[in-house]
Amino acid sequence: MESSISITSKLPLVGTTIFTTMSALAQRHQAINLSQGFPDFPPDPILVEYLNQASAAGHHQYAPMPGLLLLREQVARRTEALHRASYDPDSEITITCGATEALFGAFQAFVHPGDEVVLFSPAYDSYEPGIRLAGGIPVFVPLTFPDYQIDWEAVGKAISPKTRGIVINSPHNPSGAIITASDVEKLGQLAEAHDLWVISDEVYDHMVFDGYGQLSLAGDSKLSPRTMVISSFGKTLHTTGWKVGYCLAPEKMMAEFRKVHQFLTFSVATPFQYAIASYLQHQAGEMDDLPRFYQRKRDLFLSLTSGSSLKPLHSSGTYFQLMDFSEVRPGSDLEMSTWLTQVVGVACIPVSVFYPDGTDHQVIRFCFAKQDETLVRAAERLRIL
Ligand code: PMP
Ligand code: GLN
């Protein structure tokens, strides 16, 4: 429709996300979609049955604003069991519309105009616009390449009198890198010295490989009083389309977050919350198998593609595998991703889009949260490279 209205964009440099773009390109070319991160297999049928039961029981009206108490209690119980961290379901846990809402709401709640917020590049795509819409200034510190570790000296230099917060993401999208106890120690020192809040995006918390185990900032006594921890049932229960996540924070931070949450979404879809609460109550043990489940898929994908000229980087967590394609083809990672989708028939994500300045190391990201059969079909196509 033609419109003569004049709108000044608040996000002039933002277009459609790469995930939408690459999934659409994959569909158009009937490519195997290893781009956007989502499983191509169904969740546990018991979880779906709980959803059907919640629907049949008539749970179709608004849930309480902070989330169903039953579900918050289950989140508290699990956080206590995994990280020996105690969060009060009444005042310190909120159920959100995916991790995306929790992130956006946190930026709205904590970032004031002119505040600087430290981010690490490559960075998940929703952080920067969330900070900018709140009037904040993202300050990017590049992770080291090719192992995607935090350069703490560079972080120290990036902190100014205007710095108010820092966003950390482990396991890290897109690299699959994870933070260590030493990173947590250094972060704690800096956050305390400069009185910073921390947003810890831990959506892949259950997907850590090679025996490392989950490391949550919820379990760190120095950091947890100044940190909002964010996670997502989309990843943990193979239900990205349900858009149910949660956040944990000390009461003081959570009270400010809820002021935003109540006007951003008010509450999250009720039947999904009942279903997840029942699952956590009766089947939580299933989630403990996720590291083994995804590590096997990572290793299968690596062995199936080992004959190609793609060179894998190390993935310690998430359901992503990075590959260096410099021996396959010259050109940018965007050109490579487009060619791979259109000509070879496997869609992936160019990693340069996660850098504010488009840094291109000739690396692409594949999602291995797929049925074995999908990985086998994709690898057959990739092996010719
Ligand atoms: N953070 C990271 C690092 C992610 O990869 C994603 C997306 N998958 C999200 C946040 C958003 O999670 P959700 O789908 O629960 O909104
Ligand atoms: N987090 C997913 C990924 O990295 C995509 C989520 C989305 O499409 N917004 O692929």
mmCIF file of C-alpha atoms and ligand atoms in Angstrom:
data_model
loop_
_atom_site.group_PDB
_atom_site.id
_atom_site.type_symbol
_atom_site.label_atom_id
_atom_site.label_comp_id
_atom_site.label_asym_id
_atom_site.label_seq_id
_atom_site.Cartn_x
_atom_site.Cartn_y
_atom_site.Cartn_z
ATOM 1 C CA MET A 1 0.000 0.000 0.000
ATOM 2 C CA GLU A 2 1.321 3.477 -0.877
ATOM 3 C CA SER A 3 1.732 5.760 2.131
ATOM 4 C CA SER A 4 2.952 9.352 2.316
ATOM 5 C CA ILE A 5 3.445 9.225 6.063
ATOM 6 C CA SER A 6 6.880 10.315 7.233
ATOM 7 C CA ILE A 7 8.496 8.010 9.758
ATOM 8 C CA THR A 8 11.953 8.545 11.175
ATOM 9 C CA SER A 9 13.388 5.097 11.733
ATOM 10 C CA LYS A 10 14.675 4.388 15.232
ATOM 11 C CA LEU A 11 16.751 1.527 13.801
ATOM 12 C CA PRO A 12 17.856 2.863 10.401
ATOM 13 C CA LEU A 13 20.568 0.247 9.919
ATOM 14 C CA VAL A 14 18.454 -2.764 10.852
ATOM 15 C CA GLY A 15 16.909 -4.960 8.157
ATOM 16 C CA THR A 16 15.349 -8.424 8.324
ATOM 17 C CA THR A 17 17.362 -10.801 10.524
ATOM 18 C CA ILE A 18 19.792 -13.184 8.864
ATOM 19 C CA PHE A 19 17.849 -16.126 10.341
ATOM 20 C CA THR A 20 14.666 -15.137 8.512
ATOM 21 C CA THR A 21 16.604 -14.332 5.340
ATOM 22 C CA MET A 22 18.524 -17.614 5.201
ATOM 23 C CA SER A 23 15.540 -19.792 6.148
ATOM 24 C CA ALA A 24 13.504 -18.127 3.362
ATOM 25 C CA LEU A 25 16.373 -18.647 0.880
ATOM 26 C CA ALA A 26 16.622 -22.303 1.958
ATOM 27 C CA GLN A 27 12.913 -22.775 1.338
ATOM 28 C CA ARG A 28 13.034 -21.047 -2.041
ATOM 29 C CA HIS A 29 15.857 -23.320 -3.216
ATOM 30 C CA GLN A 30 14.655 -26.398 -1.353
ATOM 31 C CA ALA A 31 17.995 -26.523 0.438
ATOM 32 C CA ILE A 32 18.546 -28.515 3.622
ATOM 33 C CA ASN A 33 18.182 -25.861 6.281
ATOM 34 C CA LEU A 34 21.110 -25.890 8.714
ATOM 35 C CA SER A 35 20.926 -22.091 9.047
ATOM 36 C CA GLN A 36 18.394 -20.850 11.621
ATOM 37 C CA GLY A 37 18.795 -22.617 14.953
ATOM 38 C CA PHE A 38 15.824 -24.914 15.550
ATOM 39 C CA PRO A 39 15.347 -28.686 15.768
ATOM 40 C CA ASP A 40 13.690 -30.517 12.861
ATOM 41 C CA PHE A 41 12.470 -33.242 15.249
ATOM 42 C CA PRO A 42 9.490 -33.116 17.611
ATOM 43 C CA PRO A 43 9.661 -32.545 21.366
ATOM 44 C CA ASP A 44 9.023 -35.375 23.835
ATOM 45 C CA PRO A 45 5.453 -36.695 23.171
ATOM 46 C CA ILE A 46 4.817 -36.553 26.937
ATOM 47 C CA LEU A 47 5.340 -32.785 26.821
ATOM 48 C CA VAL A 48 2.875 -32.494 23.947
ATOM 49 C CA GLU A 49 0.423 -34.620 25.936
ATOM 50 C CA TYR A 50 0.768 -32.218 28.893
ATOM 51 C CA LEU A 51 -0.034 -29.371 26.508
ATOM 52 C CA ASN A 52 -3.136 -31.178 25.269
ATOM 53 C CA GLN A 53 -4.186 -31.798 28.870
ATOM 54 C CA ALA A 54 -3.688 -28.135 29.791
ATOM 55 C CA SER A 55 -5.797 -27.109 26.829
ATOM 56 C CA ALA A 56 -8.524 -29.679 27.571
ATOM 57 C CA ALA A 57 -8.567 -28.559 31.211
ATOM 58 C CA GLY A 58 -9.558 -25.095 30.015
ATOM 59 C CA HIS A 59 -6.414 -23.086 30.807
ATOM 60 C CA HIS A 60 -7.091 -20.436 28.189
ATOM 61 C CA GLN A 61 -7.083 -17.188 30.143
ATOM 62 C CA TYR A 62 -4.252 -14.883 31.212
ATOM 63 C CA ALA A 63 -1.539 -16.413 33.340
ATOM 64 C CA PRO A 64 -0.316 -14.330 36.286
ATOM 65 C CA MET A 65 1.946 -11.470 35.161
ATOM 66 C CA PRO A 66 5.234 -12.983 36.517
ATOM 67 C CA GLY A 67 4.298 -16.444 35.198
ATOM 68 C CA LEU A 68 2.492 -19.448 36.583
ATOM 69 C CA LEU A 69 3.623 -19.989 40.183
ATOM 70 C CA LEU A 70 3.836 -23.749 39.534
ATOM 71 C CA LEU A 71 6.349 -23.145 36.778
ATOM 72 C CA ARG A 72 8.363 -20.558 38.729
ATOM 73 C CA GLU A 73 8.600 -23.041 41.594
ATOM 74 C CA GLN A 74 9.914 -25.708 39.241
ATOM 75 C CA VAL A 75 12.480 -23.280 37.806
ATOM 76 C CA ALA A 76 13.588 -22.427 41.362
ATOM 77 C CA ARG A 77 13.891 -26.095 42.262
ATOM 78 C CA ARG A 78 15.961 -26.900 39.198
ATOM 79 C CA THR A 79 18.225 -23.857 39.607
ATOM 80 C CA GLU A 80 18.855 -24.869 43.205
ATOM 81 C CA ALA A 81 19.630 -28.459 42.181
ATOM 82 C CA LEU A 82 21.936 -27.513 39.287
ATOM 83 C CA HIS A 83 23.714 -24.455 40.654
ATOM 84 C CA ARG A 84 23.042 -24.428 44.410
ATOM 85 C CA ALA A 85 21.486 -21.027 43.849
ATOM 86 C CA SER A 86 18.388 -19.940 45.687
ATOM 87 C CA TYR A 87 15.895 -17.681 43.861
ATOM 88 C CA ASP A 88 12.515 -16.776 45.356
ATOM 89 C CA PRO A 89 9.741 -17.774 42.893
ATOM 90 C CA ASP A 90 7.607 -14.864 44.158
ATOM 91 C CA SER A 91 10.031 -12.047 43.577
ATOM 92 C CA GLU A 92 13.116 -13.295 41.731
ATOM 93 C CA ILE A 93 11.869 -15.427 38.815
ATOM 94 C CA THR A 94 9.780 -14.295 35.829
ATOM 95 C CA ILE A 95 8.492 -16.349 32.914
ATOM 96 C CA THR A 96 8.983 -14.503 29.622
ATOM 97 C CA CYS A 97 8.004 -14.791 25.984
ATOM 98 C CA GLY A 98 11.246 -16.545 25.079
ATOM 99 C CA ALA A 99 14.691 -15.311 25.978
ATOM 100 C CA THR A 100 14.121 -12.568 23.394
ATOM 101 C CA GLU A 101 11.576 -10.818 25.593
ATOM 102 C CA ALA A 102 13.749 -11.200 28.677
ATOM 103 C CA LEU A 103 16.706 -9.621 26.873
ATOM 104 C CA PHE A 104 14.693 -6.764 25.424
ATOM 105 C CA GLY A 105 12.891 -6.110 28.711
ATOM 106 C CA ALA A 106 16.161 -6.130 30.626
ATOM 107 C CA PHE A 107 17.654 -3.517 28.301
ATOM 108 C CA GLN A 108 14.550 -1.341 28.644
ATOM 109 C CA ALA A 109 14.678 -1.702 32.420
ATOM 110 C CA PHE A 110 18.380 -1.120 33.027
ATOM 111 C CA VAL A 111 19.770 1.005 30.182
ATOM 112 C CA HIS A 112 19.385 4.784 30.395
ATOM 113 C CA PRO A 113 20.096 7.167 27.508
ATOM 114 C CA GLY A 114 23.855 7.569 27.082
ATOM 115 C CA ASP A 115 24.755 4.467 29.116
ATOM 116 C CA GLU A 116 27.470 2.296 27.638
ATOM 117 C CA VAL A 117 27.018 -1.475 27.637
ATOM 118 C CA VAL A 118 29.881 -3.861 26.877
ATOM 119 C CA LEU A 119 29.128 -6.638 24.371
ATOM 120 C CA PHE A 120 31.356 -9.275 22.842
ATOM 121 C CA SER A 121 31.560 -9.711 19.094
ATOM 122 C CA PRO A 122 30.490 -11.848 17.386
ATOM 123 C CA ALA A 123 27.244 -11.107 19.274
ATOM 124 C CA TYR A 124 23.747 -12.564 19.027
ATOM 125 C CA ASP A 125 21.746 -10.204 16.859
ATOM 126 C CA SER A 126 19.107 -8.939 19.294
ATOM 127 C CA TYR A 127 21.444 -7.315 21.843
ATOM 128 C CA GLU A 128 22.495 -4.241 19.894
ATOM 129 C CA PRO A 129 19.010 -3.063 18.757
ATOM 130 C CA GLY A 130 17.634 -3.673 22.264
ATOM 131 C CA ILE A 131 20.323 -1.465 23.780
ATOM 132 C CA ARG A 132 19.973 1.225 21.104
ATOM 133 C CA LEU A 133 16.178 1.428 21.476
ATOM 134 C CA ALA A 134 16.759 2.140 25.167
ATOM 135 C CA GLY A 135 19.115 4.990 24.190
ATOM 136 C CA GLY A 136 22.239 3.076 25.192
ATOM 137 C CA ILE A 137 25.553 2.755 23.401
ATOM 138 C CA PRO A 138 26.862 -0.762 22.721
ATOM 139 C CA VAL A 139 30.647 -1.014 23.090
ATOM 140 C CA PHE A 140 31.912 -4.127 21.322
ATOM 141 C CA VAL A 141 34.952 -6.070 22.468
ATOM 142 C CA PRO A 142 36.018 -8.687 19.888
ATOM 143 C CA LEU A 143 36.484 -12.243 21.113
ATOM 144 C CA THR A 144 39.838 -13.750 20.147
ATOM 145 C CA PHE A 145 39.952 -15.676 16.862
ATOM 146 C CA PRO A 146 39.774 -18.608 16.160
ATOM 147 C CA ASP A 147 38.962 -19.788 19.697
ATOM 148 C CA TYR A 148 36.458 -17.041 20.631
ATOM 149 C CA GLN A 149 37.785 -16.378 24.135
ATOM 150 C CA ILE A 150 37.338 -13.177 26.143
ATOM 151 C CA ASP A 151 40.305 -10.795 26.161
ATOM 152 C CA TRP A 152 39.914 -9.379 29.672
ATOM 153 C CA GLU A 153 42.566 -6.731 29.160
ATOM 154 C CA ALA A 154 40.548 -5.401 26.219
ATOM 155 C CA VAL A 155 37.396 -5.481 28.365
ATOM 156 C CA GLY A 156 39.170 -3.424 31.047
ATOM 157 C CA LYS A 157 40.118 -0.848 28.409
ATOM 158 C CA ALA A 158 36.569 -0.725 26.991
ATOM 159 C CA ILE A 159 35.087 0.252 30.371
ATOM 160 C CA SER A 160 34.558 3.994 30.800
ATOM 161 C CA PRO A 161 32.834 6.106 33.462
ATOM 162 C CA LYS A 162 29.668 5.741 31.347
ATOM 163 C CA THR A 163 29.711 1.929 31.371
ATOM 164 C CA ARG A 164 26.757 0.547 33.294
ATOM 165 C CA GLY A 165 26.488 -3.052 32.186
ATOM 166 C CA ILE A 166 27.938 -6.026 30.375
ATOM 167 C CA VAL A 167 26.265 -8.786 28.383
ATOM 168 C CA ILE A 168 27.758 -12.238 28.488
ATOM 169 C CA ASN A 169 26.617 -15.262 26.460
ATOM 170 C CA SER A 170 27.824 -18.752 27.313
ATOM 171 C CA PRO A 171 27.554 -21.235 25.659
ATOM 172 C CA HIS A 172 28.080 -18.717 22.903
ATOM 173 C CA ASN A 173 26.063 -18.258 19.735
ATOM 174 C CA PRO A 174 27.476 -18.449 17.042
ATOM 175 C CA SER A 175 30.858 -19.884 18.119
ATOM 176 C CA GLY A 176 29.942 -22.626 20.597
ATOM 177 C CA ALA A 177 32.649 -21.347 22.991
ATOM 178 C CA ILE A 178 32.055 -21.502 26.743
ATOM 179 C CA ILE A 179 33.340 -19.411 29.626
ATOM 180 C CA THR A 180 35.583 -20.906 32.316
ATOM 181 C CA ALA A 181 35.797 -20.388 36.081
ATOM 182 C CA SER A 182 38.641 -17.958 35.443
ATOM 183 C CA ASP A 183 36.387 -15.838 33.165
ATOM 184 C CA VAL A 184 33.751 -15.759 35.901
ATOM 185 C CA GLU A 185 36.385 -14.644 38.416
ATOM 186 C CA LYS A 186 37.603 -11.820 36.146
ATOM 187 C CA LEU A 187 34.094 -10.729 35.296
ATOM 188 C CA GLY A 188 33.256 -10.635 39.001
ATOM 189 C CA GLN A 189 36.240 -8.418 39.758
ATOM 190 C CA LEU A 190 35.425 -5.953 36.968
ATOM 191 C CA ALA A 191 31.703 -5.868 37.679
ATOM 192 C CA GLU A 192 32.338 -5.144 41.347
ATOM 193 C CA ALA A 193 35.068 -2.589 40.731
ATOM 194 C CA HIS A 194 32.883 -0.605 38.297
ATOM 195 C CA ASP A 195 29.501 -1.396 39.860
ATOM 196 C CA LEU A 196 28.126 -2.959 36.660
ATOM 197 C CA TRP A 197 24.999 -5.009 36.151
ATOM 198 C CA VAL A 198 25.426 -8.192 34.106
ATOM 199 C CA ILE A 199 23.005 -9.835 31.718
ATOM 200 C CA SER A 200 23.942 -13.472 31.289
ATOM 201 C CA ASP A 201 22.357 -15.085 28.235
ATOM 202 C CA GLU A 202 22.463 -18.788 29.093
ATOM 203 C CA VAL A 203 19.876 -20.130 26.634
ATOM 204 C CA TYR A 204 22.172 -23.035 25.687
ATOM 205 C CA ASP A 205 22.912 -23.844 29.334
ATOM 206 C CA HIS A 206 22.011 -27.532 28.906
ATOM 207 C CA MET A 207 24.174 -27.977 25.826
ATOM 208 C CA VAL A 208 27.753 -28.202 27.033
ATOM 209 C CA PHE A 209 30.023 -30.948 25.731
ATOM 210 C CA ASP A 210 33.162 -32.924 26.512
ATOM 211 C CA GLY A 211 32.321 -33.251 30.197
ATOM 212 C CA TYR A 212 32.561 -29.546 31.012
ATOM 213 C CA GLY A 213 29.186 -29.176 32.746
ATOM 214 C CA GLN A 214 27.031 -26.090 33.089
ATOM 215 C CA LEU A 215 28.568 -22.943 34.491
ATOM 216 C CA SER A 216 25.850 -20.447 35.391
ATOM 217 C CA LEU A 217 26.407 -17.010 36.857
ATOM 218 C CA ALA A 218 23.446 -17.904 39.091
ATOM 219 C CA GLY A 219 25.878 -20.075 41.034
ATOM 220 C CA ASP A 220 28.473 -17.352 41.606
ATOM 221 C CA SER A 221 28.002 -15.548 44.909
ATOM 222 C CA LYS A 222 29.884 -12.444 43.795
ATOM 223 C CA LEU A 223 28.053 -12.034 40.474
ATOM 224 C CA SER A 224 24.531 -13.295 41.139
ATOM 225 C CA PRO A 225 23.501 -10.238 43.226
ATOM 226 C CA ARG A 226 24.148 -7.990 40.188
ATOM 227 C CA THR A 227 23.167 -10.379 37.370
ATOM 228 C CA MET A 228 20.052 -11.243 35.424
ATOM 229 C CA VAL A 229 20.349 -14.817 34.156
ATOM 230 C CA ILE A 230 18.248 -15.581 31.073
ATOM 231 C CA SER A 231 17.342 -18.985 29.683
ATOM 232 C CA SER A 232 14.873 -20.513 27.225
ATOM 233 C CA PHE A 233 12.732 -23.651 27.210
ATOM 234 C CA GLY A 234 12.791 -23.356 23.423
ATOM 235 C CA LYS A 235 16.300 -24.821 23.434
ATOM 236 C CA THR A 236 16.006 -27.187 26.359
ATOM 237 C CA LEU A 237 12.699 -28.815 25.370
ATOM 238 C CA HIS A 238 13.045 -28.612 21.551
ATOM 239 C CA THR A 239 10.138 -26.145 21.433
ATOM 240 C CA THR A 240 11.486 -22.931 19.876
ATOM 241 C CA GLY A 241 7.989 -22.127 18.570
ATOM 242 C CA TRP A 242 6.445 -22.079 22.041
ATOM 243 C CA LYS A 243 8.461 -18.999 22.926
ATOM 244 C CA VAL A 244 8.683 -19.645 26.665
ATOM 245 C CA GLY A 245 11.778 -18.525 28.546
ATOM 246 C CA TYR A 246 12.582 -17.186 31.969
ATOM 247 C CA CYS A 247 14.866 -14.893 33.887
ATOM 248 C CA LEU A 248 16.372 -14.952 37.360
ATOM 249 C CA ALA A 249 17.588 -11.875 39.225
ATOM 250 C CA PRO A 250 17.796 -10.422 42.724
ATOM 251 C CA GLU A 251 14.515 -8.863 43.814
ATOM 252 C CA LYS A 252 15.775 -5.313 43.293
ATOM 253 C CA MET A 253 16.572 -5.960 39.631
ATOM 254 C CA MET A 254 13.532 -8.171 39.054
ATOM 255 C CA ALA A 255 11.136 -5.506 40.342
ATOM 256 C CA GLU A 256 12.423 -3.093 37.669
ATOM 257 C CA PHE A 257 12.298 -5.805 34.999
ATOM 258 C CA ARG A 258 8.677 -6.642 35.828
ATOM 259 C CA LYS A 259 7.665 -2.995 35.413
ATOM 260 C CA VAL A 260 8.652 -3.411 31.755
ATOM 261 C CA HIS A 261 7.447 -7.008 31.328
ATOM 262 C CA GLN A 262 3.924 -6.129 32.450
ATOM 263 C CA PHE A 263 3.590 -3.649 29.586
ATOM 264 C CA LEU A 264 5.630 -5.526 27.014
ATOM 265 C CA THR A 265 3.680 -8.799 27.076
ATOM 266 C CA PHE A 266 1.932 -8.761 30.487
ATOM 267 C CA SER A 267 2.068 -12.561 30.610
ATOM 268 C CA VAL A 268 3.005 -15.638 28.597
ATOM 269 C CA ALA A 269 0.658 -18.188 26.944
ATOM 270 C CA THR A 270 -0.995 -20.157 29.775
ATOM 271 C CA PRO A 271 -1.290 -23.727 28.370
ATOM 272 C CA PHE A 272 2.402 -23.795 27.466
ATOM 273 C CA GLN A 273 3.336 -22.803 31.000
ATOM 274 C CA TYR A 274 1.179 -25.603 32.473
ATOM 275 C CA ALA A 275 2.721 -28.124 30.097
ATOM 276 C CA ILE A 276 6.285 -27.104 30.920
ATOM 277 C CA ALA A 277 5.561 -27.020 34.666
ATOM 278 C CA SER A 278 4.238 -30.607 34.521
ATOM 279 C CA TYR A 279 7.232 -31.711 32.501
ATOM 280 C CA LEU A 280 9.714 -30.173 34.939
ATOM 281 C CA GLN A 281 7.835 -31.782 37.787
ATOM 282 C CA HIS A 282 7.822 -35.301 36.359
ATOM 283 C CA GLN A 283 10.379 -35.556 33.531
ATOM 284 C CA ALA A 284 13.179 -33.124 34.461
ATOM 285 C CA GLY A 285 15.643 -36.017 34.309
ATOM 286 C CA GLU A 286 15.216 -36.080 30.524
ATOM 287 C CA MET A 287 16.876 -32.673 30.320
ATOM 288 C CA ASP A 288 19.993 -34.035 31.975
ATOM 289 C CA ASP A 289 20.571 -36.135 28.866
ATOM 290 C CA LEU A 290 20.870 -33.100 26.556
ATOM 291 C CA PRO A 291 24.673 -32.740 26.651
ATOM 292 C CA ARG A 292 25.082 -36.378 25.536
ATOM 293 C CA PHE A 293 22.276 -36.044 22.981
ATOM 294 C CA TYR A 294 23.762 -32.970 21.291
ATOM 295 C CA GLN A 295 27.399 -33.994 21.657
ATOM 296 C CA ARG A 296 26.564 -37.135 19.676
ATOM 297 C CA LYS A 297 24.967 -35.004 16.962
ATOM 298 C CA ARG A 298 27.989 -32.684 16.872
ATOM 299 C CA ASP A 299 30.340 -35.643 16.534
ATOM 300 C CA LEU A 300 28.164 -37.280 13.888
ATOM 301 C CA PHE A 301 28.103 -34.076 11.831
ATOM 302 C CA LEU A 302 31.875 -33.706 12.196
ATOM 303 C CA SER A 303 32.619 -37.259 11.144
ATOM 304 C CA LEU A 304 30.165 -37.116 8.228
ATOM 305 C CA THR A 305 31.759 -33.917 6.886
ATOM 306 C CA SER A 306 35.368 -34.854 7.606
ATOM 307 C CA GLY A 307 36.054 -35.639 3.942
ATOM 308 C CA SER A 308 35.293 -32.086 2.772
ATOM 309 C CA SER A 309 37.600 -29.080 2.613
ATOM 310 C CA LEU A 310 35.532 -27.325 5.252
ATOM 311 C CA LYS A 311 37.645 -27.015 8.402
ATOM 312 C CA PRO A 312 35.710 -27.267 11.670
ATOM 313 C CA LEU A 313 36.448 -24.916 14.558
ATOM 314 C CA HIS A 314 35.942 -26.265 18.062
ATOM 315 C CA SER A 315 32.371 -26.259 19.429
ATOM 316 C CA SER A 316 32.154 -26.800 23.209
ATOM 317 C CA GLY A 317 28.435 -26.083 23.489
ATOM 318 C CA THR A 318 25.189 -24.849 21.803
ATOM 319 C CA TYR A 319 23.880 -26.708 18.753
ATOM 320 C CA PHE A 320 26.101 -24.867 16.315
ATOM 321 C CA GLN A 321 29.252 -25.876 14.484
ATOM 322 C CA LEU A 322 31.487 -23.296 12.808
ATOM 323 C CA MET A 323 33.457 -24.190 9.675
ATOM 324 C CA ASP A 324 36.315 -22.329 7.989
ATOM 325 C CA PHE A 325 35.627 -22.415 4.232
ATOM 326 C CA SER A 326 38.758 -20.622 3.022
ATOM 327 C CA GLU A 327 40.023 -23.751 1.241
ATOM 328 C CA VAL A 328 36.710 -24.250 -0.553
ATOM 329 C CA ARG A 329 36.110 -20.921 -2.175
ATOM 330 C CA PRO A 330 37.359 -17.321 -2.129
ATOM 331 C CA GLY A 331 34.980 -14.482 -1.366
ATOM 332 C CA SER A 332 32.913 -13.311 1.562
ATOM 333 C CA ASP A 333 31.050 -15.541 3.990
ATOM 334 C CA LEU A 334 27.778 -14.040 2.756
ATOM 335 C CA GLU A 335 28.631 -15.055 -0.830
ATOM 336 C CA MET A 336 29.637 -18.513 0.406
ATOM 337 C CA SER A 337 26.377 -18.941 2.357
ATOM 338 C CA THR A 338 24.276 -17.845 -0.599
ATOM 339 C CA TRP A 339 26.183 -20.124 -3.001
ATOM 340 C CA LEU A 340 26.022 -23.057 -0.604
ATOM 341 C CA THR A 341 22.264 -22.632 -0.269
ATOM 342 C CA GLN A 342 21.483 -22.025 -3.937
ATOM 343 C CA VAL A 343 23.971 -24.342 -5.649
ATOM 344 C CA VAL A 344 25.014 -27.018 -3.132
ATOM 345 C CA GLY A 345 21.631 -27.113 -1.393
ATOM 346 C CA VAL A 346 22.670 -26.665 2.252
ATOM 347 C CA ALA A 347 21.776 -23.440 4.065
ATOM 348 C CA CYS A 348 24.052 -21.972 6.737
ATOM 349 C CA ILE A 349 24.666 -18.615 8.448
ATOM 350 C CA PRO A 350 27.569 -16.255 7.626
ATOM 351 C CA VAL A 351 29.308 -15.351 10.885
ATOM 352 C CA SER A 352 30.220 -11.803 9.763
ATOM 353 C CA VAL A 353 26.630 -10.704 10.428
ATOM 354 C CA PHE A 354 27.297 -11.130 14.162
ATOM 355 C CA TYR A 355 30.047 -8.465 14.015
ATOM 356 C CA PRO A 356 29.112 -4.760 14.069
ATOM 357 C CA ASP A 357 31.823 -3.998 11.505
ATOM 358 C CA GLY A 358 31.184 -7.125 9.398
ATOM 359 C CA THR A 359 34.516 -8.791 10.312
ATOM 360 C CA ASP A 360 34.777 -11.746 7.942
ATOM 361 C CA HIS A 361 37.064 -14.628 8.921
ATOM 362 C CA GLN A 362 35.598 -16.830 6.177
ATOM 363 C CA VAL A 363 33.636 -18.832 8.691
ATOM 364 C CA ILE A 364 30.062 -20.141 8.421
ATOM 365 C CA ARG A 365 27.713 -21.588 11.043
ATOM 366 C CA PHE A 366 25.766 -24.838 10.749
ATOM 367 C CA CYS A 367 22.993 -25.928 13.140
ATOM 368 C CA PHE A 368 23.224 -29.630 13.983
ATOM 369 C CA ALA A 369 19.937 -29.796 15.952
ATOM 370 C CA LYS A 370 18.612 -32.055 13.203
ATOM 371 C CA GLN A 371 17.551 -35.651 12.732
ATOM 372 C CA ASP A 372 20.510 -37.894 11.938
ATOM 373 C CA GLU A 373 18.985 -38.488 8.527
ATOM 374 C CA THR A 374 18.998 -34.715 7.814
ATOM 375 C CA LEU A 375 22.651 -34.484 8.856
ATOM 376 C CA VAL A 376 23.513 -37.444 6.619
ATOM 377 C CA ARG A 377 21.760 -35.862 3.615
ATOM 378 C CA ALA A 378 23.429 -32.482 4.248
ATOM 379 C CA ALA A 379 26.861 -34.097 4.644
ATOM 380 C CA GLU A 380 26.458 -35.958 1.339
ATOM 381 C CA ARG A 381 26.183 -32.560 -0.328
ATOM 382 C CA LEU A 382 28.956 -30.944 1.729
ATOM 383 C CA ARG A 383 31.445 -33.774 1.150
ATOM 384 C CA ILE A 384 31.895 -32.757 -2.484
ATOM 385 C CA LEU A 385 33.442 -29.451 -1.362
HETATM 386 N N1 PMP B 1 19.927 -15.713 22.911
HETATM 387 C C1 PMP B 1 20.620 -16.510 22.081
HETATM 388 C C2 PMP B 1 22.093 -16.576 22.210
HETATM 389 C C3 PMP B 1 19.958 -17.245 21.103
HETATM 390 O O1 PMP B 1 20.640 -18.018 20.270
HETATM 391 C C4 PMP B 1 18.552 -17.141 21.011
HETATM 392 C C5 PMP B 1 17.778 -17.828 19.921
HETATM 393 N N2 PMP B 1 17.689 -18.877 19.678
HETATM 394 C C6 PMP B 1 17.861 -16.320 21.908
HETATM 395 C C7 PMP B 1 18.587 -15.610 22.836
HETATM 396 C C8 PMP B 1 16.378 -16.170 21.851
HETATM 397 O O2 PMP B 1 15.726 -17.227 22.465
HETATM 398 P P1 PMP B 1 14.143 -17.441 22.347
HETATM 399 O O3 PMP B 1 13.907 -18.198 21.101
HETATM 400 O O4 PMP B 1 13.779 -18.196 23.575
HETATM 401 O O5 PMP B 1 13.518 -16.083 22.319
HETATM 402 N N1 GLN B 2 18.686 -18.060 17.826
HETATM 403 C C1 GLN B 2 18.432 -18.673 16.564
HETATM 404 C C2 GLN B 2 19.734 -18.772 15.787
HETATM 405 O O1 GLN B 2 20.747 -18.266 16.203
HETATM 406 C C3 GLN B 2 17.438 -17.923 15.727
HETATM 407 C C4 GLN B 2 16.356 -17.245 16.423
HETATM 408 C C5 GLN B 2 15.598 -16.361 15.476
HETATM 409 O O2 GLN B 2 15.392 -16.694 14.327
HETATM 410 N N2 GLN B 2 15.231 -15.235 15.960
HETATM 411 O O3 GLN B 2 19.724 -19.352 14.743
#
